[in-house]
mmCIF file of C-alpha atoms in Angstrom:
data_model
loop_
_atom_site.group_PDB
_atom_site.id
_atom_site.type_symbol
_atom_site.label_atom_id
_atom_site.label_comp_id
_atom_site.label_asym_id
_atom_site.label_seq_id
_atom_site.Cartn_x
_atom_site.Cartn_y
_atom_site.Cartn_z
ATOM 1 C CA MET P 3 -99.234 20.937 135.672
ATOM 2 C CA GLN P 4 -96.418 23.511 134.786
ATOM 3 C CA ARG P 5 -94.086 22.898 132.425
ATOM 4 C CA TYR P 6 -90.446 21.913 133.628
ATOM 5 C CA SER P 7 -87.781 24.250 132.317
ATOM 6 C CA ASN P 8 -85.253 21.692 131.975
ATOM 7 C CA ARG P 9 -82.401 23.963 131.667
ATOM 8 C CA SER P 10 -79.864 21.264 131.559
ATOM 9 C CA GLY P 11 -81.114 19.834 128.231
ATOM 10 C CA GLU P 12 -81.217 16.226 129.529
ATOM 11 C CA SER P 13 -84.010 15.791 132.130
ATOM 12 C CA GLY P 14 -86.410 12.958 132.083
ATOM 13 C CA ILE P 15 -89.067 15.285 133.668
ATOM 14 C CA VAL P 16 -91.454 17.390 131.489
ATOM 15 C CA ALA P 17 -93.804 18.790 134.265
ATOM 16 C CA TYR P 18 -94.700 19.363 137.620
ATOM 17 C CA GLU P 19 -97.469 20.563 140.143
ATOM 18 C CA ILE P 20 -96.612 21.786 143.575
ATOM 19 C CA GLY P 21 -99.461 20.923 146.207
ATOM 20 C CA ARG P 22 -101.071 23.973 147.690
ATOM 21 C CA ASP P 23 -102.010 22.450 151.387
ATOM 22 C CA PRO P 24 -99.650 23.581 153.767
ATOM 23 C CA LYS P 25 -100.368 20.910 155.933
ATOM 24 C CA GLU P 26 -99.203 18.083 153.446
ATOM 25 C CA PRO P 27 -96.307 19.378 151.396
ATOM 26 C CA ALA P 28 -96.468 17.842 147.919
ATOM 27 C CA ILE P 29 -95.300 17.786 144.250
ATOM 28 C CA ILE P 30 -96.641 15.676 141.285
ATOM 29 C CA VAL P 31 -94.027 14.995 138.692
ATOM 30 C CA GLU P 32 -94.376 14.018 134.904
ATOM 31 C CA PHE P 33 -91.792 12.246 133.543
ATOM 32 C CA LEU P 34 -91.108 11.570 129.605
ATOM 33 C CA GLY P 35 -93.542 9.016 128.430
ATOM 34 C CA GLY P 36 -96.545 10.752 130.589
ATOM 35 C CA ASP P 37 -96.177 8.773 133.697
ATOM 36 C CA ARG P 38 -97.137 10.738 136.707
ATOM 37 C CA TYR P 39 -96.077 10.573 140.242
ATOM 38 C CA LEU P 40 -97.377 12.339 143.465
ATOM 39 C CA TYR P 41 -94.854 12.625 145.974
ATOM 40 C CA THR P 42 -95.938 13.695 149.490
ATOM 41 C CA GLY P 43 -94.159 14.816 152.925
ATOM 42 C CA HIS P 44 -95.660 11.388 154.252
ATOM 43 C CA SER P 45 -94.130 9.258 151.823
ATOM 44 C CA ALA P 46 -90.584 10.958 150.846
ATOM 45 C CA GLY P 47 -90.407 13.392 153.857
ATOM 46 C CA VAL P 48 -91.036 17.113 154.044
ATOM 47 C CA GLU P 49 -87.588 18.326 153.530
ATOM 48 C CA ASN P 50 -86.953 16.277 150.546
ATOM 49 C CA ILE P 51 -90.393 17.606 149.053
ATOM 50 C CA ALA P 52 -89.208 21.142 149.753
ATOM 51 C CA ARG P 53 -85.898 20.373 148.031
ATOM 52 C CA MET P 54 -88.197 18.990 144.985
ATOM 53 C CA GLN P 55 -90.072 22.399 145.061
ATOM 54 C CA GLU P 56 -87.032 24.167 144.718
ATOM 55 C CA LEU P 57 -85.417 22.402 142.160
ATOM 56 C CA ALA P 58 -88.864 22.313 139.962
ATOM 57 C CA HIS P 59 -88.839 26.153 140.548
ATOM 58 C CA GLU P 60 -85.211 26.420 139.089
ATOM 59 C CA GLY P 61 -85.632 23.977 136.197
ATOM 60 C CA GLN P 62 -82.754 22.462 136.836
ATOM 61 C CA GLY P 63 -81.706 19.258 139.170
ATOM 62 C CA LEU P 64 -85.197 17.658 139.746
ATOM 63 C CA SER P 65 -84.592 14.438 137.915
ATOM 64 C CA THR P 66 -81.273 13.680 139.521
ATOM 65 C CA PHE P 67 -82.643 14.850 142.899
ATOM 66 C CA THR P 68 -85.606 12.699 142.563
ATOM 67 C CA SER P 69 -83.603 9.397 141.356
ATOM 68 C CA GLN P 70 -81.045 9.650 144.155
ATOM 69 C CA HIS P 71 -83.151 10.680 147.044
ATOM 70 C CA VAL P 72 -86.679 9.427 146.601
ATOM 71 C CA ARG P 73 -86.778 7.345 143.743
ATOM 72 C CA GLU P 74 -89.780 4.935 144.772
ATOM 73 C CA ARG P 75 -91.109 6.924 147.648
ATOM 74 C CA TYR P 76 -93.928 8.074 145.986
ATOM 75 C CA ALA P 77 -97.444 8.320 147.715
ATOM 76 C CA ARG P 78 -99.005 6.919 144.324
ATOM 77 C CA LYS P 79 -98.818 6.802 140.551
ATOM 78 C CA LEU P 80 -101.380 8.818 138.920
ATOM 79 C CA THR P 81 -103.464 7.714 135.700
#
C-alpha cells in the first residue's frame, strides 16, 4: 500500500494500491480506521477506476470521488 498524499488535509483515505493487471483495472483504498476495499473495473466501471487511480496519484479528490461516484460499488471488503 502506498500512503495517500492527502493534499487537502481532510481526506478519509490514508493509503491505496493500484492493481497491476491491465485486463482488470483495480484499486484498493484504505480509509481512516483501517477498512480496506477493492474496487475493480467490473464492480465500479473501468472509467471510474481510471479516475480513482489518477486522483490517488495526485493526492487530492479521491475520497470525494469515491463517495460521490462509486460508494458501495466495491468488489469486496478486505480483511
